[in-house]
Short mmCIF file of C-alpha atoms (C1' of nucleotides) in Angstrom, two decimals:
data_model
loop_
_atom_site.label_atom_id
_atom_site.label_comp_id
_atom_site.label_asym_id
_atom_site.label_seq_id
_atom_site.Cartn_x
_atom_site.Cartn_y
_atom_site.Cartn_z
CA MET A 1 0.04 0.05 0.02
CA PHE A 2 2.58 2.51 -1.03
CA SER A 3 0.53 5.83 -1.66
CA HIS A 4 1.19 6.34 -5.41
CA ALA A 5 4.36 4.71 -5.98
CA THR A 6 5.94 6.83 -8.61
CA THR A 7 3.95 8.59 -11.36
CA GLN A 8 5.10 8.58 -14.85
CA LEU A 9 5.20 12.52 -14.47
CA SER A 10 7.73 12.17 -11.40
CA ARG A 11 9.88 9.60 -13.16
CA ILE A 12 10.27 11.96 -16.31
CA LYS A 13 10.82 15.04 -14.16
CA ASN A 14 13.20 13.18 -11.87
CA THR A 15 15.22 12.06 -14.82
CA ILE A 16 15.56 15.10 -16.61
CA ARG A 17 16.16 17.25 -13.32
CA GLU A 18 19.08 14.92 -12.55
CA GLN A 19 20.56 15.35 -15.92
CA ILE A 20 20.60 19.17 -15.45
CA ASN A 21 21.96 18.88 -11.85
CA SER A 22 24.79 16.79 -12.71
CA GLU A 23 25.45 19.09 -15.85
CA ILE A 24 25.15 16.44 -18.56
CA LEU A 25 22.53 18.84 -19.83
CA ALA A 26 24.51 22.34 -19.82
CA GLU A 27 23.01 25.84 -19.51
CA MET A 28 21.14 26.88 -22.49
CA GLN A 29 21.52 23.39 -24.16
CA LYS A 30 18.58 22.34 -26.18
CA LEU A 31 16.57 19.35 -24.88
CA PRO A 32 15.54 16.61 -27.24
CA SER A 33 12.06 17.36 -29.10
CA GLU A 34 9.08 16.49 -27.28
CA ARG A 35 8.46 13.63 -29.84
CA GLU A 36 11.92 12.17 -29.19
CA LEU A 37 11.42 12.37 -25.36
CA SER A 38 8.20 10.47 -25.62
CA GLN A 39 9.88 7.52 -27.56
CA LEU A 40 12.97 7.60 -24.91
CA PHE A 41 10.35 7.24 -22.06
CA ASP A 42 7.94 5.35 -23.84
CA THR A 43 4.97 7.53 -23.33
CA THR A 44 2.70 10.10 -25.24
CA ARG A 45 3.78 13.71 -25.98
CA ILE A 46 0.94 15.10 -23.69
CA THR A 47 2.70 13.39 -20.69
CA ILE A 48 6.30 14.72 -21.69
CA LYS A 49 4.48 18.16 -22.18
CA ASP A 50 3.06 18.00 -18.93
CA ALA A 51 6.41 17.09 -17.28
CA LEU A 52 8.31 19.68 -19.07
CA VAL A 53 5.73 22.41 -18.13
CA SER A 54 6.35 21.29 -14.63
CA LEU A 55 9.99 21.78 -14.76
CA GLU A 56 9.58 25.18 -16.55
CA THR A 57 7.44 26.26 -13.60
CA GLU A 58 10.17 25.24 -11.15
CA GLY A 59 12.36 27.33 -13.40
CA LEU A 60 14.72 24.62 -14.45
CA ILE A 61 13.95 24.74 -18.02
CA TYR A 62 12.44 27.36 -20.53
CA ARG A 63 11.01 27.34 -24.09
CA GLU A 64 11.32 29.36 -27.27
CA GLU A 65 8.07 29.12 -29.15
CA ARG A 66 8.15 26.53 -31.83
CA ARG A 67 11.78 26.18 -31.63
CA GLY A 68 12.38 23.75 -28.38
CA TRP A 69 13.11 23.42 -24.72
CA TYR A 70 16.45 24.47 -23.10
CA VAL A 71 17.96 24.44 -19.90
CA SER A 72 17.60 27.83 -17.78
CA PRO A 73 21.01 29.53 -16.85
CA GLN A 74 21.50 30.86 -13.27
CA ARG A 75 18.93 33.58 -12.33
CA ILE A 76 20.11 37.25 -12.41
CA CYS A 77 19.83 39.01 -8.75
CA TYR A 78 17.95 42.21 -9.46
CA ASN A 79 17.49 44.81 -7.06
CA PRO A 80 15.07 47.23 -8.19
CA LEU A 81 15.97 49.76 -5.47
CA SER A 82 19.91 49.86 -6.37
CA ARG A 83 20.99 52.75 -8.46
CA SER A 84 22.53 50.41 -11.01
CA HIS A 85 21.28 50.31 -14.52
CA PHE A 86 20.54 47.03 -16.58
CA HIS A 87 23.97 46.85 -18.46
CA GLN A 88 25.89 47.48 -15.42
CA MET A 89 23.92 45.08 -13.25
CA ILE A 90 24.29 42.17 -15.67
CA ASN A 91 27.89 42.95 -16.28
CA ASP A 92 28.45 42.81 -12.60
CA GLN A 93 27.13 39.50 -12.57
CA ASN A 94 29.53 38.09 -15.36
CA ARG A 95 26.80 37.98 -18.08
CA ILE A 96 26.33 39.66 -21.28
CA ALA A 97 23.75 42.54 -21.73
CA GLU A 98 22.07 43.84 -24.97
CA THR A 99 19.10 46.09 -25.57
CA LYS A 100 17.04 46.57 -28.68
CA LEU A 101 14.74 49.31 -29.29
CA ILE A 102 11.24 47.89 -30.32
CA SER A 103 9.22 50.85 -30.99
CA VAL A 104 8.45 54.61 -29.58
CA ARG A 105 5.30 56.31 -30.11
CA SER A 106 3.71 59.54 -28.75
CA GLU A 107 0.29 59.67 -27.53
CA MET A 108 -2.12 60.96 -24.89
CA ALA A 109 -2.09 59.11 -21.64
CA ALA A 110 -5.19 57.16 -21.05
CA GLY A 111 -5.93 53.77 -19.32
CA LYS A 112 -3.22 52.05 -17.47
CA TYR A 113 -0.73 54.78 -18.52
CA ALA A 114 -3.04 57.74 -16.96
CA ALA A 115 -3.34 55.70 -14.08
CA ALA A 116 0.04 54.87 -13.57
CA LEU A 117 1.23 58.53 -14.13
CA GLU A 118 -1.43 59.88 -11.97
CA VAL A 119 -2.81 62.28 -14.35
CA GLU A 120 -6.27 63.05 -15.25
CA GLY A 121 -6.35 65.75 -17.85
CA ILE A 122 -5.12 65.62 -21.39
CA THR A 123 -1.22 64.78 -20.90
CA PRO A 124 1.02 63.96 -23.82
CA ILE A 125 3.14 61.11 -23.28
CA HIS A 126 6.03 59.01 -25.00
CA ILE A 127 5.97 55.46 -24.79
CA ILE A 128 9.28 53.65 -25.56
CA GLU A 129 9.40 49.87 -26.00
CA ARG A 130 12.54 47.87 -25.55
CA LEU A 131 13.59 44.35 -25.49
CA ARG A 132 16.71 43.07 -23.17
CA PHE A 133 18.75 40.24 -23.72
CA ILE A 134 21.00 38.30 -21.38
CA ASP A 135 23.84 36.10 -22.93
CA GLY A 136 21.84 36.32 -26.22
CA ARG A 137 18.56 35.45 -24.94
CA ALA A 138 15.31 37.70 -24.71
CA VAL A 139 14.43 37.73 -20.88
CA LEU A 140 13.02 40.96 -20.53
CA PHE A 141 10.54 43.30 -22.39
CA VAL A 142 10.40 46.97 -20.93
CA GLU A 143 7.75 49.69 -21.68
CA ASN A 144 8.82 52.96 -20.48
CA CYS A 145 6.03 55.78 -20.27
CA LEU A 146 7.21 59.51 -20.06
CA LYS A 147 5.41 62.71 -19.52
CA ALA A 148 6.47 64.27 -22.75
CA ALA A 149 6.26 67.81 -21.27
CA LEU A 150 9.31 66.79 -18.93
CA PHE A 151 11.51 65.45 -21.84
CA PRO A 152 11.67 67.98 -24.72
CA SER A 153 13.24 66.08 -27.71
CA ILE A 154 14.15 62.94 -25.94
CA LEU A 155 13.14 60.91 -29.02
CA GLU A 156 16.36 62.14 -30.88
CA GLN A 157 18.43 60.69 -28.18
CA PRO A 158 19.88 57.10 -28.42
CA LEU A 159 17.24 55.09 -26.73
CA THR A 160 19.08 51.69 -26.21
CA GLN A 161 21.25 53.06 -23.28
CA SER A 162 20.00 53.56 -19.66
CA LEU A 163 17.13 55.98 -19.68
CA THR A 164 18.09 57.02 -16.06
CA GLN A 165 21.37 58.23 -17.21
CA LEU A 166 19.93 60.00 -20.11
CA TYR A 167 17.54 61.68 -17.50
CA ALA A 168 20.36 63.09 -15.49
CA LYS A 169 22.76 63.94 -18.30
CA HIS A 170 20.40 65.85 -20.61
CA TYR A 171 17.65 67.16 -18.16
CA GLY A 172 19.36 67.02 -14.69
CA TYR A 173 16.49 64.67 -13.29
CA HIS A 174 17.63 62.27 -10.44
CA THR A 175 15.56 59.57 -9.23
CA GLN A 176 14.99 60.23 -5.93
CA ARG A 177 12.23 57.82 -4.81
CA SER A 178 10.67 54.89 -6.64
CA ARG A 179 7.72 52.70 -5.84
CA PHE A 180 6.89 49.44 -7.53
CA ASP A 181 4.96 46.27 -7.65
CA VAL A 182 5.66 42.74 -8.60
CA ILE A 183 2.98 40.59 -9.87
CA PRO A 184 3.31 37.05 -11.20
CA THR A 185 0.82 37.02 -14.06
CA SER A 186 0.88 36.00 -17.79
CA ALA A 187 2.27 37.71 -20.83
CA PRO A 188 0.15 40.01 -22.94
CA LEU A 189 0.27 38.85 -26.65
CA ASN A 190 2.83 41.72 -27.85
CA VAL A 191 5.12 40.93 -24.97
CA ALA A 192 4.90 37.03 -25.61
CA LYS A 193 5.70 37.64 -29.31
CA ALA A 194 8.76 39.87 -28.26
CA LEU A 195 10.01 37.07 -25.86
CA ASN A 196 9.37 34.23 -27.86
CA LEU A 197 6.68 32.91 -25.58
CA SER A 198 3.34 31.57 -26.60
CA GLU A 199 0.39 33.38 -25.40
CA GLY A 200 -0.47 33.17 -21.83
CA GLN A 201 2.59 31.80 -20.67
CA PRO A 202 3.77 33.32 -17.24
CA VAL A 203 6.05 36.29 -16.71
CA LEU A 204 6.96 38.28 -13.70
CA LYS A 205 5.49 41.79 -13.92
CA ILE A 206 7.08 44.75 -12.45
CA CYS A 207 5.32 48.05 -12.49
CA ARG A 208 7.43 50.96 -11.46
CA VAL A 209 7.04 54.70 -10.73
CA ASN A 210 10.06 57.01 -10.42
CA TYR A 211 10.15 60.37 -8.70
CA LYS A 212 12.65 63.11 -9.31
CA GLN A 213 14.55 65.12 -6.43
CA ASP A 214 11.71 67.60 -6.07
CA GLY A 215 9.14 64.70 -5.49
CA GLU A 216 7.44 64.96 -8.83
CA LEU A 217 6.47 62.12 -10.66
CA LEU A 218 8.93 61.48 -13.60
CA ASP A 219 7.93 58.39 -15.52
CA CYS A 220 6.64 54.91 -14.99
CA GLU A 221 7.83 51.52 -16.42
CA PHE A 222 6.32 48.05 -17.04
CA GLU A 223 8.74 45.40 -17.09
CA TYR A 224 7.83 41.79 -18.03
CA TRP A 225 10.56 39.18 -16.98
CA ARG A 226 10.83 35.71 -18.12
CA PRO A 227 10.28 34.12 -14.63
CA ASP A 228 13.04 31.67 -14.81
CA ALA A 229 15.75 34.43 -15.66
CA VAL A 230 15.36 36.52 -12.44
CA MET A 231 15.18 36.77 -8.76
CA ILE A 232 14.12 39.82 -7.02
CA GLN A 233 16.73 40.99 -4.18
CA ILE A 234 15.98 43.59 -1.84
CA ASP A 235 18.05 44.95 1.39
CA SER A 236 16.31 47.29 3.64
CA ARG A 237 19.46 48.82 4.47
CA ALA A 238 20.49 49.82 0.97
CA MET B 1 -5.68 35.13 -44.66
CA PHE B 2 -6.47 36.19 -41.02
CA SER B 3 -3.73 35.04 -39.09
CA HIS B 4 -5.05 32.33 -37.12
CA ALA B 5 -8.77 33.73 -36.54
CA THR B 6 -9.48 32.53 -33.12
CA THR B 7 -8.38 29.50 -31.46
CA GLN B 8 -10.80 27.37 -29.44
CA LEU B 9 -8.47 28.15 -26.35
CA SER B 10 -8.94 31.99 -26.80
CA ARG B 11 -12.67 31.31 -27.33
CA ILE B 12 -13.13 29.80 -23.92
CA LYS B 13 -10.69 31.79 -22.09
CA ASN B 14 -12.26 35.00 -23.12
CA THR B 15 -15.73 33.77 -22.48
CA ILE B 16 -14.86 32.94 -18.76
CA ARG B 17 -12.73 35.88 -18.34
CA GLU B 18 -15.89 38.06 -19.34
CA GLN B 19 -18.23 36.08 -17.00
CA ILE B 20 -15.69 37.03 -14.10
CA ASN B 21 -15.02 40.66 -15.13
CA SER B 22 -18.99 41.22 -15.28
CA GLU B 23 -19.06 39.51 -12.00
CA ILE B 24 -21.55 36.82 -13.31
CA LEU B 25 -19.08 34.80 -11.69
CA ALA B 26 -18.32 36.23 -8.15
CA GLU B 27 -15.01 36.14 -6.31
CA MET B 28 -14.41 32.66 -4.87
CA GLN B 29 -17.33 31.14 -6.52
CA LYS B 30 -16.79 27.74 -7.96
CA LEU B 31 -16.63 27.39 -11.86
CA PRO B 32 -18.65 24.24 -13.39
CA SER B 33 -16.51 21.14 -13.35
CA GLU B 34 -14.25 20.54 -16.12
CA ARG B 35 -16.46 17.72 -17.70
CA GLU B 36 -19.59 20.35 -17.66
CA LEU B 37 -17.45 23.02 -19.26
CA SER B 38 -16.26 20.64 -22.03
CA GLN B 39 -19.85 19.87 -22.79
CA LEU B 40 -20.82 23.54 -22.65
CA PHE B 41 -17.93 24.63 -25.06
CA ASP B 42 -18.35 21.52 -27.12
CA THR B 43 -14.64 20.38 -26.73
CA THR B 44 -12.44 18.01 -24.91
CA ARG B 45 -11.49 18.08 -21.18
CA ILE B 46 -7.81 18.53 -22.15
CA THR B 47 -8.66 21.57 -23.94
CA ILE B 48 -10.79 22.94 -21.21
CA LYS B 49 -8.03 22.29 -18.90
CA ASP B 50 -5.46 24.25 -20.84
CA ALA B 51 -7.61 27.20 -20.93
CA LEU B 52 -8.15 27.01 -17.21
CA VAL B 53 -4.48 26.64 -16.58
CA SER B 54 -3.85 29.77 -18.61
CA LEU B 55 -6.27 31.65 -16.77
CA GLU B 56 -4.78 30.41 -13.58
CA THR B 57 -1.39 31.62 -14.85
CA GLU B 58 -2.80 35.15 -15.38
CA GLY B 59 -4.02 35.09 -11.77
CA LEU B 60 -7.95 35.14 -12.53
CA ILE B 61 -8.92 31.82 -11.14
CA TYR B 62 -7.13 29.19 -8.85
CA ARG B 63 -7.68 25.74 -8.01
CA GLU B 64 -8.24 23.44 -4.97
CA GLU B 65 -6.76 19.92 -5.72
CA ARG B 66 -9.60 17.59 -6.75
CA ARG B 67 -12.01 19.99 -5.49
CA GLY B 68 -12.63 22.21 -8.42
CA TRP B 69 -11.78 25.89 -9.83
CA TYR B 70 -12.69 29.24 -8.30
CA VAL B 71 -12.51 32.70 -9.11
CA SER B 72 -9.62 34.35 -7.57
CA PRO B 73 -10.30 37.29 -5.02
CA GLN B 74 -8.39 40.64 -5.25
CA ARG B 75 -4.73 40.48 -4.79
CA ILE B 76 -3.40 41.35 -1.28
CA CYS B 77 -0.73 44.19 -1.34
CA TYR B 78 2.14 42.97 0.74
CA ASN B 79 5.22 45.10 1.54
CA PRO B 80 7.76 42.95 3.05
CA LEU B 81 9.71 45.90 4.32
CA SER B 82 6.76 47.26 6.32
CA ARG B 83 6.84 46.98 10.16
CA SER B 84 3.11 45.74 9.83
CA HIS B 85 2.51 41.91 10.72
CA PHE B 86 0.54 39.48 8.78
CA HIS B 87 -2.97 39.82 10.65
CA GLN B 88 -2.56 43.63 10.76
CA MET B 89 -1.85 43.67 7.06
CA ILE B 90 -4.94 41.76 6.11
CA ASN B 91 -7.26 43.49 8.41
CA ASP B 92 -6.05 47.00 6.91
CA GLN B 93 -7.23 45.62 3.56
CA ASN B 94 -10.53 44.54 5.06
CA ARG B 95 -10.08 41.00 4.79
CA ILE B 96 -9.88 38.29 7.19
CA ALA B 97 -6.84 36.62 8.39
CA GLU B 98 -6.08 33.22 10.03
CA THR B 99 -3.03 31.39 11.26
CA LYS B 100 -2.65 27.61 12.04
CA LEU B 101 0.32 26.15 13.43
CA ILE B 102 1.42 23.19 11.63
CA SER B 103 4.36 21.73 13.14
CA VAL B 104 7.53 22.70 15.30
CA ARG B 105 10.77 21.03 15.45
CA SER B 106 14.14 21.20 16.87
CA GLU B 107 17.52 20.31 15.22
CA MET B 108 20.64 21.00 14.15
CA ALA B 109 21.13 23.80 11.24
CA ALA B 110 22.05 22.21 7.86
CA GLY B 111 21.29 22.65 4.23
CA LYS B 112 19.37 25.52 3.29
CA TYR B 113 18.93 26.58 6.99
CA ALA B 114 22.65 26.68 7.73
CA ALA B 115 22.98 28.88 4.46
CA ALA B 116 20.38 31.07 5.29
CA LEU B 117 21.63 31.84 8.88
CA GLU B 118 24.94 32.15 7.49
CA VAL B 119 26.41 29.31 10.30
CA GLU B 120 28.97 26.77 9.86
CA GLY B 121 29.38 25.20 13.12
CA ILE B 122 26.81 22.98 14.96
CA THR B 123 23.89 25.34 15.66
CA PRO B 124 20.65 24.23 17.24
CA ILE B 125 17.54 25.80 15.77
CA HIS B 126 13.75 25.84 15.96
CA ILE B 127 11.53 25.47 12.87
CA ILE B 128 8.21 26.65 12.90
CA GLU B 129 5.82 25.80 10.16
CA ARG B 130 2.54 27.76 9.97
CA LEU B 131 -0.19 27.90 7.39
CA ARG B 132 -2.07 31.46 7.00
CA PHE B 133 -5.36 32.02 5.39
CA ILE B 134 -7.34 34.91 3.80
CA ASP B 135 -10.98 34.98 3.90
CA GLY B 136 -10.76 31.20 4.99
CA ARG B 137 -8.51 30.37 2.05
CA ALA B 138 -5.33 28.93 2.54
CA VAL B 139 -2.83 31.10 0.55
CA LEU B 140 0.62 31.36 2.52
CA PHE B 141 2.90 28.54 3.84
CA VAL B 142 5.56 29.86 6.11
CA GLU B 143 8.54 28.34 7.72
CA ASN B 144 10.29 30.12 10.20
CA CYS B 145 13.88 29.25 11.31
CA LEU B 146 15.33 30.45 14.55
CA LYS B 147 18.69 30.30 16.29
CA ALA B 148 17.69 28.17 19.54
CA ALA B 149 20.21 30.03 21.60
CA LEU B 150 18.63 33.37 21.16
CA PHE B 151 15.25 32.27 22.05
CA PRO B 152 15.23 30.20 25.20
CA SER B 153 11.77 28.58 25.80
CA ILE B 154 10.12 30.26 22.91
CA LEU B 155 8.39 26.90 21.91
CA GLU B 156 6.16 27.24 25.16
CA GLN B 157 4.70 30.54 23.61
CA PRO B 158 1.63 30.76 21.61
CA LEU B 159 2.89 30.39 18.01
CA THR B 160 0.04 31.67 16.04
CA GLN B 161 0.40 35.04 16.62
CA SER B 162 3.09 37.43 15.12
CA LEU B 163 6.57 36.12 15.77
CA THR B 164 8.23 39.57 15.26
CA GLN B 165 5.99 40.83 18.15
CA LEU B 166 6.91 37.82 20.38
CA TYR B 167 10.61 38.66 19.78
CA ALA B 168 9.99 42.11 20.77
CA LYS B 169 7.96 41.62 23.74
CA HIS B 170 9.96 38.59 25.48
CA TYR B 171 13.30 39.19 24.47
CA GLY B 172 13.55 42.90 23.53
CA TYR B 173 14.81 42.05 19.76
CA HIS B 174 13.64 44.38 17.13
CA THR B 175 14.25 43.74 13.52
CA GLN B 176 16.54 46.62 12.24
CA ARG B 177 17.11 45.25 8.93
CA SER B 178 15.99 42.61 6.81
CA ARG B 179 17.02 41.31 3.38
CA PHE B 180 14.66 39.09 1.13
CA ASP B 181 14.63 37.38 -2.34
CA VAL B 182 11.40 37.01 -4.46
CA ILE B 183 11.58 33.86 -6.65
CA PRO B 184 8.71 32.53 -8.83
CA THR B 185 8.96 28.65 -8.83
CA SER B 186 7.07 25.50 -7.98
CA ALA B 187 5.61 24.32 -4.72
CA PRO B 188 7.41 21.51 -2.85
CA LEU B 189 5.35 18.61 -1.88
CA ASN B 190 4.95 19.52 1.59
CA VAL B 191 3.84 23.01 0.65
CA ALA B 192 1.59 21.89 -2.06
CA LYS B 193 -0.14 19.56 0.32
CA ALA B 194 -0.92 22.31 3.00
CA LEU B 195 -1.80 24.78 0.34
CA ASN B 196 -4.14 22.21 -1.31
CA LEU B 197 -2.07 22.59 -4.61
CA SER B 198 -1.02 19.73 -6.68
CA GLU B 199 2.78 19.04 -6.76
CA GLY B 200 4.56 21.38 -9.08
CA GLN B 201 1.94 24.17 -9.26
CA PRO B 202 3.43 27.74 -9.27
CA VAL B 203 4.07 29.61 -6.06
CA LEU B 204 5.73 32.78 -5.32
CA LYS B 205 8.70 31.89 -2.80
CA ILE B 206 10.05 34.68 -0.59
CA CYS B 207 13.19 34.06 1.41
CA ARG B 208 13.97 36.56 4.25
CA VAL B 209 16.60 37.16 6.77
CA ASN B 210 16.08 39.39 9.62
CA TYR B 211 18.63 41.21 11.57
CA LYS B 212 18.26 42.68 15.32
CA GLN B 213 19.27 46.21 16.33
CA ASP B 214 22.80 45.20 16.94
CA GLY B 215 23.17 43.80 13.51
CA GLU B 216 23.17 40.11 14.54
CA LEU B 217 21.05 37.72 12.32
CA LEU B 218 17.92 36.81 14.15
CA ASP B 219 15.86 34.35 11.94
CA CYS B 220 14.98 33.50 8.44
CA GLU B 221 11.70 32.68 6.83
CA PHE B 222 10.70 30.88 3.90
CA GLU B 223 7.21 32.13 2.55
CA TYR B 224 5.31 30.32 -0.27
CA TRP B 225 2.73 32.23 -1.58
CA ARG B 226 -0.45 31.44 -3.78
CA PRO B 227 0.75 33.29 -6.76
CA ASP B 228 -2.65 34.90 -7.58
CA ALA B 229 -3.09 35.91 -3.91
CA VAL B 230 -0.45 38.34 -3.72
CA MET B 231 1.13 41.54 -5.07
CA ILE B 232 4.47 42.76 -3.64
CA GLN B 233 4.74 46.41 -3.12
CA ILE B 234 7.75 48.37 -2.32
CA ASP B 235 8.41 52.05 -1.73
CA SER B 236 11.95 53.36 -1.59
CA ARG B 237 10.76 56.30 0.60
CA ALA B 238 9.54 54.06 3.66
"C1'" DT C 1 -20.88 6.31 -3.46
"C1'" DA C 2 -21.00 9.97 -6.86
"C1'" DG C 3 -18.19 13.38 -8.46
"C1'" DT C 4 -13.99 16.16 -8.93
"C1'" DG C 5 -9.39 16.84 -10.78
"C1'" DG C 6 -5.07 14.18 -11.86
"C1'" DT C 7 -2.84 11.38 -14.84
"C1'" DC C 8 -2.44 8.83 -19.13
"C1'" DT C 9 -3.19 6.82 -24.34
"C1'" DA C 10 -2.76 6.91 -29.24
"C1'" DG C 11 -3.68 9.55 -32.38
"C1'" DA C 12 -4.14 14.20 -35.59
"C1'" DC C 13 -3.60 18.61 -38.15
"C1'" DC C 14 -1.71 23.39 -37.91
"C1'" DA C 15 1.49 27.41 -37.52
"C1'" DC C 16 5.85 28.41 -37.60
"C1'" DT C 17 11.24 28.05 -37.49
"C1'" DC C 18 15.28 26.75 -39.70
"C1'" DG C 19 18.28 25.13 -43.16
"C1'" DG D 1 10.83 20.89 -46.95
"C1'" DA D 2 11.64 18.49 -42.47
"C1'" DG D 3 11.10 19.46 -37.90
"C1'" DT D 4 9.31 21.68 -33.79
"C1'" DG D 5 6.03 22.89 -30.56
"C1'" DG D 6 0.83 24.53 -30.36
"C1'" DT D 7 -3.83 22.96 -30.35
"C1'" DC D 8 -7.27 19.43 -30.53
"C1'" DT D 9 -10.22 15.01 -30.50
"C1'" DA D 10 -12.01 11.05 -27.94
"C1'" DG D 11 -11.63 8.32 -24.96
"C1'" DA D 12 -9.69 5.79 -20.05
"C1'" DC D 13 -8.37 4.64 -15.28
"C1'" DC D 14 -6.89 6.62 -10.54
"C1'" DA D 15 -6.64 9.09 -6.20
"C1'" DC D 16 -8.95 11.88 -3.60
"C1'" DT D 17 -13.09 14.83 -1.68
"C1'" DA D 18 -17.58 15.49 -0.03
"C1'" DT D 19 -21.64 13.53 1.32
#
DNA sequence: TAGTGGTCTAGACCACTCG
DNA sequence: GAGTGGTCTAGACCACTAT
């Protein structure tokens, strides 16, 4: 009367987990295809997929849509309160960072933007969408939303660098305070596309609002992280 | 030439999402069973389950193992840096908090406990496991790990209240600094059992370490949240 | 004991990526 | 064009919950 000896699912998960822990499967290495795995484990693709999804939830593997499954590299430690910007943070952890500009548009604040910026009247804003890579892998989709009035002609600047640095250099704005929310949820379609996720896969969403030295609200930002790629680290002393 | 008109999956998801947004389905209300839904939508249980899992990832619904699917209530805002303890935080948001003691044990620090407490020699510790409820729903499993030497006879105290308060009242210890990590991952078996999750379902794990007024490490804590139940909120000013 | 979700089989077609 | 994961069908048995 063993309570449920070992399910097929645990058998598959344990085997793959061991292969990863013992580094037979290296970081970022591709797993065999679902069809191959289902032959190797003598089961169906559905069962294999259930096992893979479960390991994905654990943060051990990830997938690129229609490309395959891969072993997750170590998580990046991310301290949203630190002054350090993305490229510096990644470099400090001996990883390689890249940023690609996706799109820029200007419109009037509405919906989630108006709410996040705490504006009610008609307020022109700029929205900058960027995609960020670690070791060549797209892991972070960022949407920045700036009050246009505070940033004349910012769209003529190079936008793949740190915006915070740009704020300081060109406008003399320094972030004095920030507030942010961390929410486990699923990827909206445009985010999923950019990160090579399929619709509805999990992401870690971080919404932040920055205030400048005089306390005025500066900009807000929506970050969508691949959940296996990151771990948030906060120290109340800092 | 529409690119993928609308999948079965989106059709189901959108319908259920609408019913929830329009409050035809109320918070914490049970959805029809998977079999009923598969008849209603004229499809198979697998497809229904895929749709439900996707809505679960989004944070819109949750499940109780082998009991059914339910509509998620509003997320609790949780600021791990605030001085407020669990019951107070929940009350402040007009919800009802409960705490149940699961188990207490004393042993020598090893593995993750030794690492988190930053001890190397043989160190006696107490481990307290508790389950926390919001509006009657089990949403948080907490494991506290205390250096026994700092807390003589603490196990004779009532342990369903705030430990932080107990530290202050009986030992004069005040948390001066804390450090924590937020990690999206999956539930270990004992946690899954306690939260009525099935093995491998997602949780938001928070590992924290507290230091008292003289800078000495006081205790560490492992929190496992149902991911739809919470949103982490940090303000750098606080 | 009836009903639920959890697991599993054995297929199929499609949209997309890659060489 | 070959191969991948994404979606879907039509069933089945089991472990567990609720009553």
